[in-house]
Structure formats: C-alpha cells, structure tokens
mmCIF file of C-alpha atoms and ligand atoms in Angstrom:
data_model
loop_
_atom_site.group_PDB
_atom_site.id
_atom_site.type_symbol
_atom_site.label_atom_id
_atom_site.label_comp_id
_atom_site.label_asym_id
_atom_site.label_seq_id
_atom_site.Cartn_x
_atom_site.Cartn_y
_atom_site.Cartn_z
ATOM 1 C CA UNK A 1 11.444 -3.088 9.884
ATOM 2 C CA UNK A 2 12.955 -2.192 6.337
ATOM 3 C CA UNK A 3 11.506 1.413 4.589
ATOM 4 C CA UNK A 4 14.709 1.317 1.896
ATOM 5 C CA UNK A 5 14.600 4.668 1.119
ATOM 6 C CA UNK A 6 18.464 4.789 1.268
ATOM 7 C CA UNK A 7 17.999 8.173 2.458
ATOM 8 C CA UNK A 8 20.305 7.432 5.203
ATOM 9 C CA UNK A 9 22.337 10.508 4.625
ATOM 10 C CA UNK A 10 20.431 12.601 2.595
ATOM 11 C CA UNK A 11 21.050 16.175 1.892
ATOM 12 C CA UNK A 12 18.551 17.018 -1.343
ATOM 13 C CA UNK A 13 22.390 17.674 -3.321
ATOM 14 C CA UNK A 14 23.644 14.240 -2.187
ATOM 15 C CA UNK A 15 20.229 13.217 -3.006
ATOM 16 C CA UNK A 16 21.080 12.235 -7.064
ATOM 17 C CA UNK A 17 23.828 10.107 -5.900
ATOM 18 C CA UNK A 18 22.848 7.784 -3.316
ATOM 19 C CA UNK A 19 19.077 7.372 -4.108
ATOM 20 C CA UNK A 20 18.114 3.274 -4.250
ATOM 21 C CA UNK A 21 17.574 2.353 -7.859
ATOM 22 C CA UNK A 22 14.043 2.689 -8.737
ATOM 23 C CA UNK A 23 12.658 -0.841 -7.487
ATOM 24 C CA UNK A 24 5.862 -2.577 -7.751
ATOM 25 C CA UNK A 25 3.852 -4.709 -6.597
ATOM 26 C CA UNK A 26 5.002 -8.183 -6.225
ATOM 27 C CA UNK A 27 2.667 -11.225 -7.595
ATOM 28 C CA UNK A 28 0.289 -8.671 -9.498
ATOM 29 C CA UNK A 29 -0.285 -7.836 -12.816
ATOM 30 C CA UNK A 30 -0.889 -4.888 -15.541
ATOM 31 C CA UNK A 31 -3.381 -2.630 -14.829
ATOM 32 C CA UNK A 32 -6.034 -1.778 -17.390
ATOM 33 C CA UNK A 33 -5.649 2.123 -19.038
ATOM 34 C CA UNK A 34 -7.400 4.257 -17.221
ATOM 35 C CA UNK A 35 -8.422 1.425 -14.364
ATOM 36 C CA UNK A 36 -6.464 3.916 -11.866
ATOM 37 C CA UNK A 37 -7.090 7.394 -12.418
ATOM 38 C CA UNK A 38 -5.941 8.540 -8.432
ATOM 39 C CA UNK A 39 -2.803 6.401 -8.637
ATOM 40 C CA UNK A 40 0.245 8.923 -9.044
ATOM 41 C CA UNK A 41 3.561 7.943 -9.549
ATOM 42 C CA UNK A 42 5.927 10.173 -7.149
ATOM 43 C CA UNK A 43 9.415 11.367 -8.446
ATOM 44 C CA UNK A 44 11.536 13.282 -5.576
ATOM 45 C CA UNK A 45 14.647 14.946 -6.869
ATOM 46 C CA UNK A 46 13.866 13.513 -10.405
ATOM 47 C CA UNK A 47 15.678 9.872 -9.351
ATOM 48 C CA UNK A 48 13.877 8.494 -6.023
ATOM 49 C CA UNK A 49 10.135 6.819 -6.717
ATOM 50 C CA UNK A 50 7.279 6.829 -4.553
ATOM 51 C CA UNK A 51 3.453 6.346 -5.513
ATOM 52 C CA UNK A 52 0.281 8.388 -4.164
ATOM 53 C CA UNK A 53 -3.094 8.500 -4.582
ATOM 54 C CA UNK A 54 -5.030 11.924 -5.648
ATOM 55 C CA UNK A 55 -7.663 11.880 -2.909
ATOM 56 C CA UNK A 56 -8.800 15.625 -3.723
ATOM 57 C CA UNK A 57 -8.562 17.387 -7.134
ATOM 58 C CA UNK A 58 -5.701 19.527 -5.399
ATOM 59 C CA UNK A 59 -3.956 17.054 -2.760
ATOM 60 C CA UNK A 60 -2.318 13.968 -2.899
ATOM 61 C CA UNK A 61 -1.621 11.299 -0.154
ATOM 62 C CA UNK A 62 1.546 9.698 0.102
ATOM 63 C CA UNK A 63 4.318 8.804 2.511
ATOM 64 C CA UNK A 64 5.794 10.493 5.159
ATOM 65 C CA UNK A 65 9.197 8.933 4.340
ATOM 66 C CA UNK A 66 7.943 10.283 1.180
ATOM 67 C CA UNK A 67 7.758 13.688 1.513
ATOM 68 C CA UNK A 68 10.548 13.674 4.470
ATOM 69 C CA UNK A 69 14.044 15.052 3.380
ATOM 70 C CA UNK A 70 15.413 12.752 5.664
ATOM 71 C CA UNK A 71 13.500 9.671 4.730
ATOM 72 C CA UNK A 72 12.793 7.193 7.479
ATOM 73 C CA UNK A 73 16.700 6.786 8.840
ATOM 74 C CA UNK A 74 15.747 9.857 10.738
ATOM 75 C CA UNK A 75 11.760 10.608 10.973
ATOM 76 C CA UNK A 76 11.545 14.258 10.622
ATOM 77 C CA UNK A 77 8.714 16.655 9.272
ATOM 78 C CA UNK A 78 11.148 18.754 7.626
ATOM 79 C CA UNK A 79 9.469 17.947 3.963
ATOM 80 C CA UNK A 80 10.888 18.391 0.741
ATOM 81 C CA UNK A 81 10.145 21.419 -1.537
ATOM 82 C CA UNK A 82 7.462 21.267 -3.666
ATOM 83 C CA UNK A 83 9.664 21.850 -6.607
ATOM 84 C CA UNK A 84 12.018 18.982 -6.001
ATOM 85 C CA UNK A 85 8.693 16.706 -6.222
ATOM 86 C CA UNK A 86 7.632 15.624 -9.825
ATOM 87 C CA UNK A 87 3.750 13.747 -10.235
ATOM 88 C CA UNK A 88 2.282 11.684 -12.692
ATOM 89 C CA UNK A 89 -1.081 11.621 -11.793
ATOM 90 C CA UNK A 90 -3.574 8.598 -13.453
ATOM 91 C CA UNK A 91 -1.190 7.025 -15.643
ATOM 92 C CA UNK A 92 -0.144 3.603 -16.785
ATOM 93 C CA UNK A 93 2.935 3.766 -18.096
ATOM 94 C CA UNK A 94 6.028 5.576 -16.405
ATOM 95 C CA UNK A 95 6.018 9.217 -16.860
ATOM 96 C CA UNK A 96 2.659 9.184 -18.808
ATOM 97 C CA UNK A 97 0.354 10.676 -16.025
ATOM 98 C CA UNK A 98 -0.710 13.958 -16.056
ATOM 99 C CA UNK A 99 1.650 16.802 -14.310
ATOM 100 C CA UNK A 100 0.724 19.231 -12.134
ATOM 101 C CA UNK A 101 3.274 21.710 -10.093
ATOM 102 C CA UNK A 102 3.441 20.398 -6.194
ATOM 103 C CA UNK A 103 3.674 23.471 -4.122
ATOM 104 C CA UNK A 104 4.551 21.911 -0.629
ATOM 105 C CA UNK A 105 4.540 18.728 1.084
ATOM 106 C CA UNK A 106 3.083 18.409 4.691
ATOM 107 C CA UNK A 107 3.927 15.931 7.240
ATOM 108 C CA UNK A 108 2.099 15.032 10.129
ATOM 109 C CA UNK A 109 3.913 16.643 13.201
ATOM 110 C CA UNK A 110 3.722 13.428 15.118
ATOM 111 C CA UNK A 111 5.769 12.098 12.285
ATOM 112 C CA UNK A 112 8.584 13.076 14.362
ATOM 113 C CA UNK A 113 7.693 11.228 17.530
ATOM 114 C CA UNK A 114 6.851 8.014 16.726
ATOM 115 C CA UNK A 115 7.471 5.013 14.337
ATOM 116 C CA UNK A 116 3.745 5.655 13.135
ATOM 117 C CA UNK A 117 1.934 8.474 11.010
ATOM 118 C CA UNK A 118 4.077 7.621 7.554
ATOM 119 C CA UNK A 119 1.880 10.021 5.905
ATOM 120 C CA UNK A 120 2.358 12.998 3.494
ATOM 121 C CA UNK A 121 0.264 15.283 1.941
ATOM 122 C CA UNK A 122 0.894 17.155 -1.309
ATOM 123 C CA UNK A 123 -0.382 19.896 -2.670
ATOM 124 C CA UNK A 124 -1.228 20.886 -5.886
ATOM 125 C CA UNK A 125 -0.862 24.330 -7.878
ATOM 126 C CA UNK A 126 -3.866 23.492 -9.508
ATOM 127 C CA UNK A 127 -6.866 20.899 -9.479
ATOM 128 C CA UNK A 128 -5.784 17.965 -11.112
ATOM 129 C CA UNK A 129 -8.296 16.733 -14.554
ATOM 130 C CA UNK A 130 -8.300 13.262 -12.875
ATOM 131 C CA UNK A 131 -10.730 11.731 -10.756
ATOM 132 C CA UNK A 132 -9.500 11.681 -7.078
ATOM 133 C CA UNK A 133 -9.936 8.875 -5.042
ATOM 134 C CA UNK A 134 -10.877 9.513 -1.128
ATOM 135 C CA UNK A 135 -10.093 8.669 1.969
ATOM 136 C CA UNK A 136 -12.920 6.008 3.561
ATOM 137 C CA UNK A 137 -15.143 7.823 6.007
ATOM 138 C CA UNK A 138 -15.768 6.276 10.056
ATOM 139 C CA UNK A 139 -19.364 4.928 8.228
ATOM 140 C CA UNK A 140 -16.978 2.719 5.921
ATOM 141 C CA UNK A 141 -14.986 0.502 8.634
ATOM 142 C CA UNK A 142 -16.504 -2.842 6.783
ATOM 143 C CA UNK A 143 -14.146 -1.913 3.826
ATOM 144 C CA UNK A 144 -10.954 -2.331 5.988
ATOM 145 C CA UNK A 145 -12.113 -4.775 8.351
ATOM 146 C CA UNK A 146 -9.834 -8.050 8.898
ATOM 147 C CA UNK A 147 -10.652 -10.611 5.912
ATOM 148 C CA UNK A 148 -12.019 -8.125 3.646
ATOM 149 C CA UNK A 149 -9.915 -7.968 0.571
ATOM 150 C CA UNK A 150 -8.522 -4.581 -1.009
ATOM 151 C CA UNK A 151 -6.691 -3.784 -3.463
ATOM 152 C CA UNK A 152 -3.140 -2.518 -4.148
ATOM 153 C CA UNK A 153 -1.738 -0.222 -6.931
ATOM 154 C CA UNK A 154 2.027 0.788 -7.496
ATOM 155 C CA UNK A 155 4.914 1.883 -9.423
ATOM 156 C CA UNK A 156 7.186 -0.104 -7.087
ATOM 157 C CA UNK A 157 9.594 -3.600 -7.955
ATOM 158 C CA UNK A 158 8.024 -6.643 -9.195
ATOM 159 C CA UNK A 159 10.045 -8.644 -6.882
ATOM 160 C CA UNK A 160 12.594 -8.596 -3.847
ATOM 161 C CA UNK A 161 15.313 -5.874 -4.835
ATOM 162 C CA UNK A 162 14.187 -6.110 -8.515
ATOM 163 C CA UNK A 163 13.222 -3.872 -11.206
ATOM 164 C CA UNK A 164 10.273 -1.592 -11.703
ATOM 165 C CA UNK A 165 7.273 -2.274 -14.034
ATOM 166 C CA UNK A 166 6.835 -0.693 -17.499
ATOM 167 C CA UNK A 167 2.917 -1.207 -16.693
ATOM 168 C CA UNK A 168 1.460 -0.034 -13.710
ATOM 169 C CA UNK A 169 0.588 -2.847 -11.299
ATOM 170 C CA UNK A 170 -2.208 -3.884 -9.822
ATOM 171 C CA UNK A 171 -3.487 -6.829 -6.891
ATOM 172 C CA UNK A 172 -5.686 -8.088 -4.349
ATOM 173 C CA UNK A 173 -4.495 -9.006 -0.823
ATOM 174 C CA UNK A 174 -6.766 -9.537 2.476
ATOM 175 C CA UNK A 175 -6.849 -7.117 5.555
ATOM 176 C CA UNK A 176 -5.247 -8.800 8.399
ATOM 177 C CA UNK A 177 -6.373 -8.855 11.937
ATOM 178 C CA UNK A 178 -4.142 -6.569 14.808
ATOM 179 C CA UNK A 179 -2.935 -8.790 16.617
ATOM 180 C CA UNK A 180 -1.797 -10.873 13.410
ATOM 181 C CA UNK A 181 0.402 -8.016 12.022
ATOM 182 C CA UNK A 182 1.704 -7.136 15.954
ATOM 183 C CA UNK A 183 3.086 -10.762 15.966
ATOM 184 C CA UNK A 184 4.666 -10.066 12.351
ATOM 185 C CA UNK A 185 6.270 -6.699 13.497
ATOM 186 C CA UNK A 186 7.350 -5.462 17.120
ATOM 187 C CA UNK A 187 6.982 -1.603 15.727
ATOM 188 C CA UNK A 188 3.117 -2.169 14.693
ATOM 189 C CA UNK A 189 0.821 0.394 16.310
ATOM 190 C CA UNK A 190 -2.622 -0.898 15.701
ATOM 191 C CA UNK A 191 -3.773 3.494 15.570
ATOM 192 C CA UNK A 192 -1.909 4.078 12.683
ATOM 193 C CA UNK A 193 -0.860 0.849 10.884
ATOM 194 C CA UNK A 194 -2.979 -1.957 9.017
ATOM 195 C CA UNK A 195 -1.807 -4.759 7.481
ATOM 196 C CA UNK A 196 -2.482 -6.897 4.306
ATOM 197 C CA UNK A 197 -1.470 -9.946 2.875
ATOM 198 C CA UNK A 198 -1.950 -13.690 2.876
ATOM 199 C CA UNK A 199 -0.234 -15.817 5.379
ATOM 200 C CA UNK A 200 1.684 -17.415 2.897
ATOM 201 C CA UNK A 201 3.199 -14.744 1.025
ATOM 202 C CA UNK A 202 3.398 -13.885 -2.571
ATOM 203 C CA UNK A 203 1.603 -10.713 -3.050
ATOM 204 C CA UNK A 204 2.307 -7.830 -2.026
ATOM 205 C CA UNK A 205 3.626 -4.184 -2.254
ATOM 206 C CA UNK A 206 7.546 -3.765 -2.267
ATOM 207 C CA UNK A 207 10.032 -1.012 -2.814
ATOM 208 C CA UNK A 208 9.076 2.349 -4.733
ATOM 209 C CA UNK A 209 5.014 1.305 -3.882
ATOM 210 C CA UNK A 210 5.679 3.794 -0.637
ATOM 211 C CA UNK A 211 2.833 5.856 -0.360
ATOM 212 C CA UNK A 212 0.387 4.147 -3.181
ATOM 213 C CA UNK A 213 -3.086 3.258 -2.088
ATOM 214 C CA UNK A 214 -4.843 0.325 -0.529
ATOM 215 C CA UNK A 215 -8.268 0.666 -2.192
ATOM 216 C CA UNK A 216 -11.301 -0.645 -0.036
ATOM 217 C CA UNK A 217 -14.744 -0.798 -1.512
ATOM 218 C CA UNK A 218 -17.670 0.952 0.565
ATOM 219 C CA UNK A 219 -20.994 -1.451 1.046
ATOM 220 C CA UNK A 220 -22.249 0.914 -1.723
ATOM 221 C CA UNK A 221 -19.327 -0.238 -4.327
ATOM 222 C CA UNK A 222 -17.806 2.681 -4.347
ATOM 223 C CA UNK A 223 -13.727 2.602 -4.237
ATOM 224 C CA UNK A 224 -11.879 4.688 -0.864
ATOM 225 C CA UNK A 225 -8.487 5.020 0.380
ATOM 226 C CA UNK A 226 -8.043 2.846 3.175
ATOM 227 C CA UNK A 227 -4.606 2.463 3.856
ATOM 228 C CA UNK A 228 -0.823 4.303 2.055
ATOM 229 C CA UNK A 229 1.788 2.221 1.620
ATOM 230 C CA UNK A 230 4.483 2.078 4.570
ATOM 231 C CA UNK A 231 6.524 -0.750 5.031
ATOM 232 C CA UNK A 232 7.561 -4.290 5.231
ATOM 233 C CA UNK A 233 10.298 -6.475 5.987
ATOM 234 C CA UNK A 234 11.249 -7.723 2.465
ATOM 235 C CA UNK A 235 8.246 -7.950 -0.067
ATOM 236 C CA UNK A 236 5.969 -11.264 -0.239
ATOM 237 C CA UNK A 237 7.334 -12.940 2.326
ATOM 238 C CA UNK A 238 5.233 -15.697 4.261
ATOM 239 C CA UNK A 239 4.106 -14.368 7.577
ATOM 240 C CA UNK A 240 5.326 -10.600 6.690
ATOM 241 C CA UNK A 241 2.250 -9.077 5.413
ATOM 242 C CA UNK A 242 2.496 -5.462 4.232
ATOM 243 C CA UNK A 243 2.248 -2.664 6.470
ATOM 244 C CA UNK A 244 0.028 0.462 5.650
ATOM 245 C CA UNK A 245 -0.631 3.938 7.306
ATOM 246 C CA UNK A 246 -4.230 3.383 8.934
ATOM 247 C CA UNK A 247 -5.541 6.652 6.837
ATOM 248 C CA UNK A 248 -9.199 5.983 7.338
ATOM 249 C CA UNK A 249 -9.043 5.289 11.367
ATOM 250 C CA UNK A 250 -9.442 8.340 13.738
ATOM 251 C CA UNK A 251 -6.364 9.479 13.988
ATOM 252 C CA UNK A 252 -4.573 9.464 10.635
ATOM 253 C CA UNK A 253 -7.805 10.603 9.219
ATOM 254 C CA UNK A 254 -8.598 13.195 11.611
ATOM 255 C CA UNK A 255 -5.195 14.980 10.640
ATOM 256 C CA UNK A 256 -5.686 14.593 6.692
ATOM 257 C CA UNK A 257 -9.431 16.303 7.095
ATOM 258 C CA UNK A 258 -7.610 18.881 9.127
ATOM 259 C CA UNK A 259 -5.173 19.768 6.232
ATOM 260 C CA UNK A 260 -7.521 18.700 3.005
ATOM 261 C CA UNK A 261 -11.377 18.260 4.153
ATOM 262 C CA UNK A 262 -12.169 17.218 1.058
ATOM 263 C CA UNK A 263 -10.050 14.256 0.873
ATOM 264 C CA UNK A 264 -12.141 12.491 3.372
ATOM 265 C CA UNK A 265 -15.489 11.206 3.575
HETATM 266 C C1 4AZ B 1 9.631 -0.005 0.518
HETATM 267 O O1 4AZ B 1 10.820 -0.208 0.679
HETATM 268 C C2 4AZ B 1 8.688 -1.076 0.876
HETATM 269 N N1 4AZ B 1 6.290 -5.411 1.475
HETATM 270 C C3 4AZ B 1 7.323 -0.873 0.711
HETATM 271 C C4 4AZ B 1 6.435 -1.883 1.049
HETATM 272 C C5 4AZ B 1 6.903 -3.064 1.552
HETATM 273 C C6 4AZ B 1 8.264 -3.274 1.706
HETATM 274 C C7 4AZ B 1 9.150 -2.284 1.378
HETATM 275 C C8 4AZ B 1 5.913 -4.125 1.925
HETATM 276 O O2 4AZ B 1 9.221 1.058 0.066
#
C-alpha cells in the first residue's frame, strides 16, 4: 500500500521542506470550464496538494491523510489547522477556484484505529458560491455497484511520479467487485474501501488526486459522491485498481451525516 504523502516526519514547520513535489489523473484528459464545480483543489501548508469535493455549500470532503498532520506514516486524527489549509473550490486551472477561509478539519476518530476511514471533512467560514456535489444516499447503491462506471476528477500527476496538470483532469473507470480489489490489496476493508479501474490498467487516479471525488450517477441522472480518493500501489497499473474511501456505504456515510447532514442524501 503506497499513500506518498511524504509526511513521514512531519511537524507543520518541517512541513515546507520535505513535502513530495506536487504530482492527476493518469490516462484522462482536460476537463471542460465549469464541467466540475464541487472539485476543489487542496493546498496544506501552501506546498502539499490534495483534491476535495464541496459536498455542502460550507463542507468539503477530502482525505484523512489529508487533513492529518501526520499524514498516513502515522494515522492520527490530530488534523491540521484550518489556516494552514488553502481551497480552490470549482476551478480548472491551478489556483483559479474560488477561496474560501477553512476553519477546521475533522477526522473520523476511527481514523486512528484502522487502515480504513481516509476521510476528512473541512469546513468552511462561509458557504461557498459553487454548486456542491453530495454524498450518494443508501437509495443510490446502483451508482457504485461493481461494473457501473464513475467518474474521476483531480489535480493529481498525469503519470507514475510525474508532473501535475495545468488543466484539471477528468476520466471514467469501472467499479470493481470486493473480492476483486481484496485480491489486489491485503489492507482492503470492503466497509470502507471501493475500488475502480480496469483490469488492465491505464486509468486511474495517482498522487496529489487524494481526497478528489469518484462521481456516480443516481438512476435519476443526477451526479453523487460515491467514493474520495485513498490509495493505490503505483497509479495505472494492471491488476492495481484505485482504492477509494466507501463514503456512500453505512459507515463512512453515517459519520459524514453526523458532522455535515447536508452533505448526504
Ligand atoms: C497518492 O499517492 C495516490 N492509483 C492516490 C491514488 C492512487 C495512488 C496514489 C491510486 O495520493
């Protein structure tokens, strides 16, 4: 399992020093202005990049090795400030989002325990002007089942240990089944991971995507949040699909309605 945060170390001063150089999405292309206004690109101590989705007009989803101090060497809930985190909210080019003060980041307590729950949420000083995106609701299950294909949106390298985009990025990849992605990765807890990706590689979400959303599509066309970007072991590689917090299952979603009810449903 690789999250390369390389936050191995981190103290928020040493922070500016070691932080990985800013590595999207893998195999996809340029998204359309405007195509993405939840997508926020996530700046902690002004060098390290994450990505998020606004899923209410004040909150917005990311990782848990996101908002974590420690990043994922050491799981810990211990989040960073709010002022040491810097959004972009709806934008297409780097920096162009809109900006809105973060007053605190929240991690899931269970963050601690386990390898699971990579979520964080954000919250805002003030409503956001963009259009948030929300989390899928228990009536929307067909948008993340196994097969169906969602999409992925990100800020992160364009390839394995590459650069980031000037354009955010933008692709399709398939759900995969459980017991698929358990095979692929000995850490996988099917309660609070999902997986996506075809078997062969190619596409996929890779360093600095942490956090950004897999979009599903409810049987009424509407787009949710069905899944936050977590992890992988490289980026596009066959048989190593893409691994993302299970936000719209019981118990990831139970825990973002408990801190933002109106990012879910
Ligand atoms: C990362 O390092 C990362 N291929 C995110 C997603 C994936 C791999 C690495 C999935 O943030």
């Amino acid at each position: 399992m690789i999250r390369r945060l390389l936050l191995a170390s981190a103290t928020v001063a040493s922070l500016a020093l070691t932080a990985a150089p800013a590595h999207a999405i893998v195999g996809g292309s340029n998204a359309p202005a405007g195509a993405y206004p939840s997508i926020v690109e996530v700046k902690l101590a002004k060098s390290f990049l994450c990505t998020g989705t606004l899923v209410a007009p004040d909150w917005i989803l990311t990782a848990g090795h996101c908002g974590s101090v420690t990043g994922s060497a050491v799981a810990t809930p211990i989040a960073f400030p709010g002022p040491l985190i810097d959004v972009y909210i709806g934008g297409t080019t780097p920096g162009a989002g809109e900006t809105v003060p973060v007053t605190r980041a929240i991690i899931p307590p269970d963050y601690l325990l386990t390898q699971g729950h990579d979520v964080t949420l954000l919250q805002l000083a003030r409503p956001s002007a963009q259009a948030p995106t929300k989390v899928a609701g228990a009536a929307d299950a067909g948008a993340w089942a196994p097969g169906t294909v969602g999409t992925i949106a990100g800020w992160g390298a364009t390839s394995e240990g590459g650069d980031t985009p000037e354009t955010l990025q933008h692709a399709q990849v398939p759900i995969t089944g459980d017991d698929y992605c358990a095979g692929a990765y000995s850490a996988f807890d099917a309660e609070t991971m999902v997986c996506a990706g075809y078997p062969e590689g190619g596409i996929d979400t890779c360093q600095g995507d942490s956090g950004g959303p897999l979009y599903g599509t409810t049987a009424t066309g509407e787009r949710r949040v069905v899944g936050a970007t977590s992890f992988g072991e490289g980026c596009a590689r066959p048989g190593k699909p893409g691994v993302y917090a299970r936000v719209a299952d019981t118990e990831l979603r139970t825990w973002i309605a408990s801190v933002a009810p109106a990012a879910v449903g």
